[in-house]
Amino acid sequence: MFQVASHPTSFTQHGHGHHQAMAVVSPNIQLPRKLARPPLSEISRDAIMAVAPELVNVPAEYIRRGLRPKAHAMLAGISSLSSSHLPTTMPKSHVPSAMSIPTRMSSSSAQPTYPTHVLAIASSKSSANEHVFLFPVHNIVIASQCSSISRLPPSYPPAPGTLHMPVIQMTLPSPAAFKLLHGYLYNHSLESVMKSLFPLPSGFVHGLSHHTVQSTLSSGSSLHQLSSYLCSSSGGSLQALTSHAAHVKELWQDMVTLGIHDPELWDAVDLAWEVILGALSLAAHNH
């Protein structure tokens, strides 16, 4: 089993050693006031060495930046895998050490760059006889963005028409939240992340930029508008809003566990949390 360090239950807020402040929405709902960011940990040079020795002396930020223009070809490689041979889930007890997956013609105009590994992700909150979720990945995408993963096993050279990929079993707090992260590690779309968490005005999320996220975070009136929209679109239901809050928290837990230190994504999570707390507060006052 490939273990990623389990996420700590809480972090010291801003490194000052204070206990994390709680937001009391109603007598039955208490949530952290902030989703604290863990201390920054650098990407392992050993992890880069294992997958791309030629990049071992290149700063991680340059590697990540260099991957962005290649994302289209990588996603084309993922979509070219035959879904009949790569299910989205399988029983944990049936996970092989490697999988051979036929490739099909890609509908993309990009020449596909094929994935190198399959992540078989189980929930750290579930029992042993559960299912895992399978995600094809490119080793350099994981090695350059997930600092908690120290070293991936070697990949196999692609054979014509078939990929032979090592399968890495991992546990994460939320395999469902990793589906969101899996897409983001390639496309870096803040729009996709926010849309997946809860309803927001289409005019706000369409083409959402990091600058808009930051300016919204610093605007009380903008935050209130988004919270009001979310509260009304959820029918003022505390149960629905608490469920949305759980999705944001699960995404945060997976980011912490994997060691993802992407400032744009962290700011988006901060924004989502501010909006959900505001919506819960509005709904609680209306009850």
PDB file of C-alpha atoms in Angstrom:
ATOM      1  CA  MET A   1       0.000   0.000   0.000  1.00  0.00           C
ATOM      2  CA  PHE A   2       1.312   3.387  -0.984  1.00  0.00           C
ATOM      3  CA  GLN A   3       0.623   5.600   2.023  1.00  0.00           C
ATOM      4  CA  VAL A   4       0.240   9.332   2.015  1.00  0.00           C
ATOM      5  CA  ALA A   5       0.491  10.878   5.461  1.00  0.00           C
ATOM      6  CA  SER A   6      -2.987  11.240   6.898  1.00  0.00           C
ATOM      7  CA  HIS A   7      -4.070  14.803   7.356  1.00  0.00           C
ATOM      8  CA  PRO A   8      -3.771  16.334  10.805  1.00  0.00           C
ATOM      9  CA  THR A   9      -7.128  17.086  12.409  1.00  0.00           C
ATOM     10  CA  SER A  10      -6.218  20.750  12.754  1.00  0.00           C
ATOM     11  CA  PHE A  11      -3.368  23.129  12.180  1.00  0.00           C
ATOM     12  CA  THR A  12      -2.232  25.966  14.348  1.00  0.00           C
ATOM     13  CA  GLN A  13      -3.835  29.032  12.910  1.00  0.00           C
ATOM     14  CA  HIS A  14      -1.327  31.089  10.932  1.00  0.00           C
ATOM     15  CA  GLY A  15       1.460  29.321  12.796  1.00  0.00           C
ATOM     16  CA  HIS A  16       0.863  31.247  16.031  1.00  0.00           C
ATOM     17  CA  GLY A  17      -0.097  28.201  18.065  1.00  0.00           C
ATOM     18  CA  HIS A  18      -3.646  29.367  18.827  1.00  0.00           C
ATOM     19  CA  HIS A  19      -6.468  26.866  18.663  1.00  0.00           C
ATOM     20  CA  GLN A  20      -8.470  27.226  15.497  1.00  0.00           C
ATOM     21  CA  ALA A  21     -11.426  29.575  15.897  1.00  0.00           C
ATOM     22  CA  MET A  22     -14.837  28.046  15.288  1.00  0.00           C
ATOM     23  CA  ALA A  23     -17.792  29.535  13.442  1.00  0.00           C
ATOM     24  CA  VAL A  24     -20.976  28.666  15.333  1.00  0.00           C
ATOM     25  CA  VAL A  25     -23.701  28.755  12.690  1.00  0.00           C
ATOM     26  CA  SER A  26     -26.405  27.277  14.904  1.00  0.00           C
ATOM     27  CA  PRO A  27     -26.347  25.256  18.144  1.00  0.00           C
ATOM     28  CA  ASN A  28     -25.978  22.064  16.061  1.00  0.00           C
ATOM     29  CA  ILE A  29     -23.527  23.334  13.443  1.00  0.00           C
ATOM     30  CA  GLN A  30     -19.991  24.339  14.342  1.00  0.00           C
ATOM     31  CA  LEU A  31     -17.370  24.644  11.611  1.00  0.00           C
ATOM     32  CA  PRO A  32     -13.785  25.940  11.542  1.00  0.00           C
ATOM     33  CA  ARG A  33     -13.761  29.688  10.923  1.00  0.00           C
ATOM     34  CA  LYS A  34     -10.904  29.166   8.449  1.00  0.00           C
ATOM     35  CA  LEU A  35      -9.592  26.088   6.642  1.00  0.00           C
ATOM     36  CA  ALA A  36      -5.997  26.504   7.763  1.00  0.00           C
ATOM     37  CA  ARG A  37      -3.182  26.045   5.280  1.00  0.00           C
ATOM     38  CA  PRO A  38      -0.435  23.607   6.274  1.00  0.00           C
ATOM     39  CA  PRO A  39       3.203  24.726   6.299  1.00  0.00           C
ATOM     40  CA  LEU A  40       4.645  24.853   2.790  1.00  0.00           C
ATOM     41  CA  SER A  41       6.674  21.741   1.987  1.00  0.00           C
ATOM     42  CA  GLU A  42       8.839  21.616  -1.100  1.00  0.00           C
ATOM     43  CA  ILE A  43       8.414  19.043  -3.855  1.00  0.00           C
ATOM     44  CA  SER A  44      10.820  16.154  -3.333  1.00  0.00           C
ATOM     45  CA  ARG A  45      13.823  16.248  -5.667  1.00  0.00           C
ATOM     46  CA  ASP A  46      13.872  12.466  -5.273  1.00  0.00           C
ATOM     47  CA  ALA A  47      10.325  12.323  -6.636  1.00  0.00           C
ATOM     48  CA  ILE A  48      11.332  14.383  -9.684  1.00  0.00           C
ATOM     49  CA  MET A  49      14.508  12.316 -10.154  1.00  0.00           C
ATOM     50  CA  ALA A  50      12.429   9.128 -10.233  1.00  0.00           C
ATOM     51  CA  VAL A  51      10.179  10.291 -13.078  1.00  0.00           C
ATOM     52  CA  ALA A  52      12.169  12.919 -15.008  1.00  0.00           C
ATOM     53  CA  PRO A  53      15.917  12.885 -14.199  1.00  0.00           C
ATOM     54  CA  GLU A  54      16.533  15.626 -16.767  1.00  0.00           C
ATOM     55  CA  LEU A  55      14.423  18.014 -14.645  1.00  0.00           C
ATOM     56  CA  VAL A  56      16.033  17.284 -11.276  1.00  0.00           C
ATOM     57  CA  ASN A  57      17.785  20.684 -11.122  1.00  0.00           C
ATOM     58  CA  VAL A  58      14.862  22.670 -12.519  1.00  0.00           C
ATOM     59  CA  PRO A  59      12.838  24.614  -9.906  1.00  0.00           C
ATOM     60  CA  ALA A  60       9.459  22.985  -9.267  1.00  0.00           C
ATOM     61  CA  GLU A  61       7.608  26.175 -10.218  1.00  0.00           C
ATOM     62  CA  TYR A  62       9.215  26.111 -13.695  1.00  0.00           C
ATOM     63  CA  ILE A  63       8.279  22.452 -14.090  1.00  0.00           C
ATOM     64  CA  ARG A  64       4.662  23.189 -13.165  1.00  0.00           C
ATOM     65  CA  ARG A  65       4.528  26.172 -15.509  1.00  0.00           C
ATOM     66  CA  GLY A  66       6.017  24.114 -18.329  1.00  0.00           C
ATOM     67  CA  LEU A  67       3.341  21.447 -17.913  1.00  0.00           C
ATOM     68  CA  ARG A  68       0.397  23.795 -18.476  1.00  0.00           C
ATOM     69  CA  PRO A  69       0.755  24.032 -22.284  1.00  0.00           C
ATOM     70  CA  LYS A  70       1.036  20.220 -22.397  1.00  0.00           C
ATOM     71  CA  ALA A  71      -2.179  19.616 -20.440  1.00  0.00           C
ATOM     72  CA  HIS A  72      -4.329  19.308 -23.585  1.00  0.00           C
ATOM     73  CA  ALA A  73      -2.157  16.486 -24.964  1.00  0.00           C
ATOM     74  CA  MET A  74      -2.070  14.756 -21.558  1.00  0.00           C
ATOM     75  CA  LEU A  75      -5.853  14.903 -21.184  1.00  0.00           C
ATOM     76  CA  ALA A  76      -6.159  13.564 -24.744  1.00  0.00           C
ATOM     77  CA  GLY A  77      -3.955  10.655 -23.646  1.00  0.00           C
ATOM     78  CA  ILE A  78      -6.211   9.953 -20.671  1.00  0.00           C
ATOM     79  CA  SER A  79      -9.384  10.115 -22.769  1.00  0.00           C
ATOM     80  CA  SER A  80      -7.875   7.709 -25.327  1.00  0.00           C
ATOM     81  CA  LEU A  81      -7.870   4.853 -22.787  1.00  0.00           C
ATOM     82  CA  SER A  82     -10.512   2.217 -23.370  1.00  0.00           C
ATOM     83  CA  SER A  83     -13.096   2.613 -20.592  1.00  0.00           C
ATOM     84  CA  SER A  84     -14.097  -1.039 -20.899  1.00  0.00           C
ATOM     85  CA  HIS A  85     -10.602  -2.007 -19.738  1.00  0.00           C
ATOM     86  CA  LEU A  86     -10.199   0.762 -17.164  1.00  0.00           C
ATOM     87  CA  PRO A  87     -13.274   0.915 -14.918  1.00  0.00           C
ATOM     88  CA  THR A  88     -13.797   3.936 -12.689  1.00  0.00           C
ATOM     89  CA  THR A  89     -14.040   1.710  -9.590  1.00  0.00           C
ATOM     90  CA  MET A  90     -13.224  -1.848  -8.536  1.00  0.00           C
ATOM     91  CA  PRO A  91     -13.242  -3.841  -5.291  1.00  0.00           C
ATOM     92  CA  LYS A  92     -10.198  -3.056  -3.171  1.00  0.00           C
ATOM     93  CA  SER A  93      -9.422  -6.772  -2.914  1.00  0.00           C
ATOM     94  CA  HIS A  94      -9.162  -7.077  -6.734  1.00  0.00           C
ATOM     95  CA  VAL A  95      -6.673  -4.278  -7.399  1.00  0.00           C
ATOM     96  CA  PRO A  96      -3.746  -5.603  -9.505  1.00  0.00           C
ATOM     97  CA  SER A  97      -0.158  -4.356  -9.276  1.00  0.00           C
ATOM     98  CA  ALA A  98      -0.294  -3.264 -12.936  1.00  0.00           C
ATOM     99  CA  MET A  99      -2.890  -2.880 -15.699  1.00  0.00           C
ATOM    100  CA  SER A 100      -2.658  -3.248 -19.468  1.00  0.00           C
ATOM    101  CA  ILE A 101      -5.087  -0.878 -21.166  1.00  0.00           C
ATOM    102  CA  PRO A 102      -5.693  -0.709 -24.931  1.00  0.00           C
ATOM    103  CA  THR A 103      -5.661   2.803 -26.383  1.00  0.00           C
ATOM    104  CA  ARG A 104      -8.116   4.059 -28.979  1.00  0.00           C
ATOM    105  CA  MET A 105      -7.981   6.906 -31.443  1.00  0.00           C
ATOM    106  CA  SER A 106      -8.261  10.196 -29.629  1.00  0.00           C
ATOM    107  CA  SER A 107     -10.945  12.639 -30.771  1.00  0.00           C
ATOM    108  CA  SER A 108      -8.643  15.484 -29.767  1.00  0.00           C
ATOM    109  CA  SER A 109      -6.561  17.372 -32.298  1.00  0.00           C
ATOM    110  CA  ALA A 110      -3.574  17.125 -29.931  1.00  0.00           C
ATOM    111  CA  GLN A 111      -1.136  14.246 -30.275  1.00  0.00           C
ATOM    112  CA  PRO A 112      -1.905  12.351 -27.066  1.00  0.00           C
ATOM    113  CA  THR A 113       0.652  12.072 -24.267  1.00  0.00           C
ATOM    114  CA  TYR A 114      -0.248   8.853 -22.503  1.00  0.00           C
ATOM    115  CA  PRO A 115      -0.534   8.467 -18.726  1.00  0.00           C
ATOM    116  CA  THR A 116       2.131   6.478 -16.887  1.00  0.00           C
ATOM    117  CA  HIS A 117       0.387   5.194 -13.742  1.00  0.00           C
ATOM    118  CA  VAL A 118      -3.039   4.395 -12.317  1.00  0.00           C
ATOM    119  CA  LEU A 119      -3.942   5.659  -8.847  1.00  0.00           C
ATOM    120  CA  ALA A 120      -6.304   3.313  -6.969  1.00  0.00           C
ATOM    121  CA  ILE A 121      -7.719   5.555  -4.261  1.00  0.00           C
ATOM    122  CA  ALA A 122      -9.578   4.245  -1.242  1.00  0.00           C
ATOM    123  CA  SER A 123     -11.209   6.314   1.466  1.00  0.00           C
ATOM    124  CA  SER A 124      -9.276   6.510   4.727  1.00  0.00           C
ATOM    125  CA  LYS A 125     -12.662   6.639   6.473  1.00  0.00           C
ATOM    126  CA  SER A 126     -14.007   3.342   5.116  1.00  0.00           C
ATOM    127  CA  SER A 127     -13.686  -0.345   5.808  1.00  0.00           C
ATOM    128  CA  ALA A 128     -11.354  -2.873   4.191  1.00  0.00           C
ATOM    129  CA  ASN A 129     -13.930  -4.475   1.859  1.00  0.00           C
ATOM    130  CA  GLU A 130     -14.741  -1.297  -0.035  1.00  0.00           C
ATOM    131  CA  HIS A 131     -14.196  -0.152  -3.604  1.00  0.00           C
ATOM    132  CA  VAL A 132     -11.326   1.966  -4.845  1.00  0.00           C
ATOM    133  CA  PHE A 133     -11.588   4.692  -7.477  1.00  0.00           C
ATOM    134  CA  LEU A 134      -9.187   4.474 -10.430  1.00  0.00           C
ATOM    135  CA  PHE A 135      -7.510   7.523 -11.950  1.00  0.00           C
ATOM    136  CA  PRO A 136      -4.952   7.401 -14.784  1.00  0.00           C
ATOM    137  CA  VAL A 137      -2.222   9.983 -14.177  1.00  0.00           C
ATOM    138  CA  HIS A 138       1.054  11.264 -15.606  1.00  0.00           C
ATOM    139  CA  ASN A 139       3.931  10.774 -13.202  1.00  0.00           C
ATOM    140  CA  ILE A 140       5.420  14.259 -13.654  1.00  0.00           C
ATOM    141  CA  VAL A 141       2.031  15.919 -12.974  1.00  0.00           C
ATOM    142  CA  ILE A 142       1.787  14.150  -9.603  1.00  0.00           C
ATOM    143  CA  ALA A 143       5.495  14.417  -8.695  1.00  0.00           C
ATOM    144  CA  SER A 144       5.646  18.163  -9.378  1.00  0.00           C
ATOM    145  CA  GLN A 145       2.437  19.138  -7.552  1.00  0.00           C
ATOM    146  CA  CYS A 146       1.932  16.717  -4.632  1.00  0.00           C
ATOM    147  CA  SER A 147       4.721  17.175  -2.106  1.00  0.00           C
ATOM    148  CA  SER A 148       3.522  14.347   0.182  1.00  0.00           C
ATOM    149  CA  ILE A 149       4.170  11.739  -2.512  1.00  0.00           C
ATOM    150  CA  SER A 150       7.832  11.012  -2.212  1.00  0.00           C
ATOM    151  CA  ARG A 151       8.564   8.690  -5.134  1.00  0.00           C
ATOM    152  CA  LEU A 152       6.468   6.931  -7.773  1.00  0.00           C
ATOM    153  CA  PRO A 153       7.528   3.474  -8.985  1.00  0.00           C
ATOM    154  CA  PRO A 154       9.062   3.278 -12.476  1.00  0.00           C
ATOM    155  CA  SER A 155       6.663   3.352 -15.414  1.00  0.00           C
ATOM    156  CA  TYR A 156       6.749   1.025 -18.422  1.00  0.00           C
ATOM    157  CA  PRO A 157       7.542   2.165 -21.973  1.00  0.00           C
ATOM    158  CA  PRO A 158       4.324   2.305 -24.042  1.00  0.00           C
ATOM    159  CA  ALA A 159       3.770  -0.551 -26.482  1.00  0.00           C
ATOM    160  CA  PRO A 160       1.873   0.044 -29.762  1.00  0.00           C
ATOM    161  CA  GLY A 161      -1.852   0.182 -29.021  1.00  0.00           C
ATOM    162  CA  THR A 162      -1.512  -0.754 -25.334  1.00  0.00           C
ATOM    163  CA  LEU A 163      -0.391   0.942 -22.140  1.00  0.00           C
ATOM    164  CA  HIS A 164       1.084  -1.098 -19.322  1.00  0.00           C
ATOM    165  CA  MET A 165       0.808   0.974 -16.139  1.00  0.00           C
ATOM    166  CA  PRO A 166       1.766   0.323 -12.501  1.00  0.00           C
ATOM    167  CA  VAL A 167      -1.170   0.662 -10.109  1.00  0.00           C
ATOM    168  CA  ILE A 168      -0.522   2.644  -6.928  1.00  0.00           C
ATOM    169  CA  GLN A 169      -2.902   2.098  -4.030  1.00  0.00           C
ATOM    170  CA  MET A 170      -3.467   5.186  -1.879  1.00  0.00           C
ATOM    171  CA  THR A 171      -5.852   6.258   0.838  1.00  0.00           C
ATOM    172  CA  LEU A 172      -7.297   9.772   0.954  1.00  0.00           C
ATOM    173  CA  PRO A 173     -10.003  11.326   3.127  1.00  0.00           C
ATOM    174  CA  SER A 174     -12.259  11.683   0.071  1.00  0.00           C
ATOM    175  CA  PRO A 175     -11.807   9.820  -3.248  1.00  0.00           C
ATOM    176  CA  ALA A 176     -14.760  11.860  -4.584  1.00  0.00           C
ATOM    177  CA  ALA A 177     -12.927  15.115  -3.880  1.00  0.00           C
ATOM    178  CA  PHE A 178      -9.834  13.749  -5.614  1.00  0.00           C
ATOM    179  CA  LYS A 179     -11.859  13.528  -8.827  1.00  0.00           C
ATOM    180  CA  LEU A 180     -12.018  17.338  -8.676  1.00  0.00           C
ATOM    181  CA  LEU A 181      -8.307  17.607  -7.905  1.00  0.00           C
ATOM    182  CA  HIS A 182      -7.400  15.164 -10.683  1.00  0.00           C
ATOM    183  CA  GLY A 183      -8.938  17.526 -13.240  1.00  0.00           C
ATOM    184  CA  TYR A 184      -7.446  20.621 -11.640  1.00  0.00           C
ATOM    185  CA  LEU A 185      -3.886  19.269 -11.621  1.00  0.00           C
ATOM    186  CA  TYR A 186      -4.140  19.256 -15.426  1.00  0.00           C
ATOM    187  CA  ASN A 187      -6.449  22.088 -16.464  1.00  0.00           C
ATOM    188  CA  HIS A 188      -6.005  24.496 -13.498  1.00  0.00           C
ATOM    189  CA  SER A 189      -9.583  25.652 -14.045  1.00  0.00           C
ATOM    190  CA  LEU A 190     -10.887  27.562 -11.025  1.00  0.00           C
ATOM    191  CA  GLU A 191     -14.246  27.688 -12.816  1.00  0.00           C
ATOM    192  CA  SER A 192     -14.503  23.885 -12.798  1.00  0.00           C
ATOM    193  CA  VAL A 193     -13.579  23.683  -9.116  1.00  0.00           C
ATOM    194  CA  MET A 194     -16.121  26.259  -7.972  1.00  0.00           C
ATOM    195  CA  LYS A 195     -18.893  24.846 -10.177  1.00  0.00           C
ATOM    196  CA  SER A 196     -18.313  21.402  -8.681  1.00  0.00           C
ATOM    197  CA  LEU A 197     -18.668  22.591  -5.089  1.00  0.00           C
ATOM    198  CA  PHE A 198     -22.023  24.404  -5.049  1.00  0.00           C
ATOM    199  CA  PRO A 199     -24.281  26.684  -7.160  1.00  0.00           C
ATOM    200  CA  LEU A 200     -22.907  30.126  -8.020  1.00  0.00           C
ATOM    201  CA  PRO A 201     -24.056  32.729 -10.588  1.00  0.00           C
ATOM    202  CA  SER A 202     -22.865  31.681 -14.046  1.00  0.00           C
ATOM    203  CA  GLY A 203     -21.696  35.235 -14.722  1.00  0.00           C
ATOM    204  CA  PHE A 204     -19.357  34.978 -11.746  1.00  0.00           C
ATOM    205  CA  VAL A 205     -17.834  31.541 -12.331  1.00  0.00           C
ATOM    206  CA  HIS A 206     -17.513  31.684 -16.139  1.00  0.00           C
ATOM    207  CA  GLY A 207     -13.795  31.931 -16.915  1.00  0.00           C
ATOM    208  CA  LEU A 208     -13.095  32.638 -13.226  1.00  0.00           C
ATOM    209  CA  SER A 209      -9.609  34.109 -12.744  1.00  0.00           C
ATOM    210  CA  HIS A 210      -7.343  34.144  -9.710  1.00  0.00           C
ATOM    211  CA  HIS A 211      -7.568  37.943  -9.694  1.00  0.00           C
ATOM    212  CA  THR A 212     -11.376  37.771  -9.423  1.00  0.00           C
ATOM    213  CA  VAL A 213     -11.101  35.240  -6.587  1.00  0.00           C
ATOM    214  CA  GLN A 214      -8.715  37.527  -4.689  1.00  0.00           C
ATOM    215  CA  SER A 215     -10.744  40.698  -5.232  1.00  0.00           C
ATOM    216  CA  THR A 216     -13.959  38.896  -4.178  1.00  0.00           C
ATOM    217  CA  LEU A 217     -12.292  37.656  -0.993  1.00  0.00           C
ATOM    218  CA  SER A 218     -11.493  41.239  -0.032  1.00  0.00           C
ATOM    219  CA  SER A 219     -14.998  42.558  -0.784  1.00  0.00           C
ATOM    220  CA  GLY A 220     -17.590  42.088   1.945  1.00  0.00           C
ATOM    221  CA  SER A 221     -20.434  43.094  -0.377  1.00  0.00           C
ATOM    222  CA  SER A 222     -19.386  40.598  -3.076  1.00  0.00           C
ATOM    223  CA  LEU A 223     -19.124  37.813  -0.512  1.00  0.00           C
ATOM    224  CA  HIS A 224     -22.562  38.685   0.845  1.00  0.00           C
ATOM    225  CA  GLN A 225     -24.077  38.620  -2.662  1.00  0.00           C
ATOM    226  CA  LEU A 226     -22.623  35.159  -3.353  1.00  0.00           C
ATOM    227  CA  SER A 227     -23.724  33.860   0.063  1.00  0.00           C
ATOM    228  CA  SER A 228     -27.255  35.199  -0.541  1.00  0.00           C
ATOM    229  CA  TYR A 229     -27.344  33.526  -3.968  1.00  0.00           C
ATOM    230  CA  LEU A 230     -26.217  30.200  -2.505  1.00  0.00           C
ATOM    231  CA  CYS A 231     -28.649  30.425   0.397  1.00  0.00           C
ATOM    232  CA  SER A 232     -31.624  31.096  -1.888  1.00  0.00           C
ATOM    233  CA  SER A 233     -30.576  28.489  -4.490  1.00  0.00           C
ATOM    234  CA  SER A 234     -30.428  25.920  -1.674  1.00  0.00           C
ATOM    235  CA  GLY A 235     -33.911  26.903  -0.519  1.00  0.00           C
ATOM    236  CA  GLY A 236     -32.459  28.167   2.761  1.00  0.00           C
ATOM    237  CA  SER A 237     -31.935  24.533   3.800  1.00  0.00           C
ATOM    238  CA  LEU A 238     -29.333  24.142   6.542  1.00  0.00           C
ATOM    239  CA  GLN A 239     -29.029  20.473   5.588  1.00  0.00           C
ATOM    240  CA  ALA A 240     -28.225  21.256   1.937  1.00  0.00           C
ATOM    241  CA  LEU A 241     -25.766  23.974   2.904  1.00  0.00           C
ATOM    242  CA  THR A 242     -24.054  21.737   5.472  1.00  0.00           C
ATOM    243  CA  SER A 243     -23.645  19.142   2.713  1.00  0.00           C
ATOM    244  CA  HIS A 244     -21.987  21.789   0.498  1.00  0.00           C
ATOM    245  CA  ALA A 245     -19.690  22.700   3.402  1.00  0.00           C
ATOM    246  CA  ALA A 246     -18.715  19.032   3.746  1.00  0.00           C
ATOM    247  CA  HIS A 247     -17.681  18.948   0.060  1.00  0.00           C
ATOM    248  CA  VAL A 248     -15.422  21.976   0.519  1.00  0.00           C
ATOM    249  CA  LYS A 249     -13.924  20.467   3.670  1.00  0.00           C
ATOM    250  CA  GLU A 250     -13.248  17.146   1.911  1.00  0.00           C
ATOM    251  CA  LEU A 251     -11.454  18.956  -0.911  1.00  0.00           C
ATOM    252  CA  TRP A 252      -9.354  20.791   1.699  1.00  0.00           C
ATOM    253  CA  GLN A 253      -8.519  17.523   3.475  1.00  0.00           C
ATOM    254  CA  ASP A 254      -7.314  15.903   0.243  1.00  0.00           C
ATOM    255  CA  MET A 255      -5.203  18.948  -0.651  1.00  0.00           C
ATOM    256  CA  VAL A 256      -3.553  18.853   2.780  1.00  0.00           C
ATOM    257  CA  THR A 257      -2.967  15.104   2.630  1.00  0.00           C
ATOM    258  CA  LEU A 258      -1.403  15.266  -0.838  1.00  0.00           C
ATOM    259  CA  GLY A 259       0.677  18.351  -0.070  1.00  0.00           C
ATOM    260  CA  ILE A 260      -0.818  20.495  -2.843  1.00  0.00           C
ATOM    261  CA  HIS A 261       0.445  24.051  -2.369  1.00  0.00           C
ATOM    262  CA  ASP A 262      -1.183  25.795  -5.335  1.00  0.00           C
ATOM    263  CA  PRO A 263      -1.920  29.414  -4.259  1.00  0.00           C
ATOM    264  CA  GLU A 264      -4.733  29.846  -6.803  1.00  0.00           C
ATOM    265  CA  LEU A 265      -6.513  26.712  -5.619  1.00  0.00           C
ATOM    266  CA  TRP A 266      -6.025  27.596  -1.947  1.00  0.00           C
ATOM    267  CA  ASP A 267      -7.537  31.035  -2.528  1.00  0.00           C
ATOM    268  CA  ALA A 268     -10.495  29.427  -4.322  1.00  0.00           C
ATOM    269  CA  VAL A 269     -11.045  27.103  -1.349  1.00  0.00           C
ATOM    270  CA  ASP A 270     -10.881  30.106   0.990  1.00  0.00           C
ATOM    271  CA  LEU A 271     -13.501  31.845  -1.146  1.00  0.00           C
ATOM    272  CA  ALA A 272     -15.761  28.785  -1.189  1.00  0.00           C
ATOM    273  CA  TRP A 273     -15.513  28.514   2.600  1.00  0.00           C
ATOM    274  CA  GLU A 274     -16.333  32.204   3.153  1.00  0.00           C
ATOM    275  CA  VAL A 275     -19.356  31.923   0.855  1.00  0.00           C
ATOM    276  CA  ILE A 276     -20.662  28.739   2.491  1.00  0.00           C
ATOM    277  CA  LEU A 277     -20.255  30.108   6.031  1.00  0.00           C
ATOM    278  CA  GLY A 278     -22.093  33.268   4.980  1.00  0.00           C
ATOM    279  CA  ALA A 279     -24.911  31.250   3.411  1.00  0.00           C
ATOM    280  CA  LEU A 280     -25.224  29.056   6.509  1.00  0.00           C
ATOM    281  CA  SER A 281     -25.370  32.136   8.721  1.00  0.00           C
ATOM    282  CA  LEU A 282     -28.140  33.661   6.577  1.00  0.00           C
ATOM    283  CA  ALA A 283     -30.108  30.403   6.587  1.00  0.00           C
ATOM    284  CA  ALA A 284     -29.718  29.996  10.380  1.00  0.00           C
ATOM    285  CA  HIS A 285     -31.062  33.499  10.974  1.00  0.00           C
ATOM    286  CA  ASN A 286     -34.086  32.752   8.801  1.00  0.00           C
ATOM    287  CA  HIS A 287     -34.980  29.591  10.742  1.00  0.00           C
TER     288      HIS A 287
END
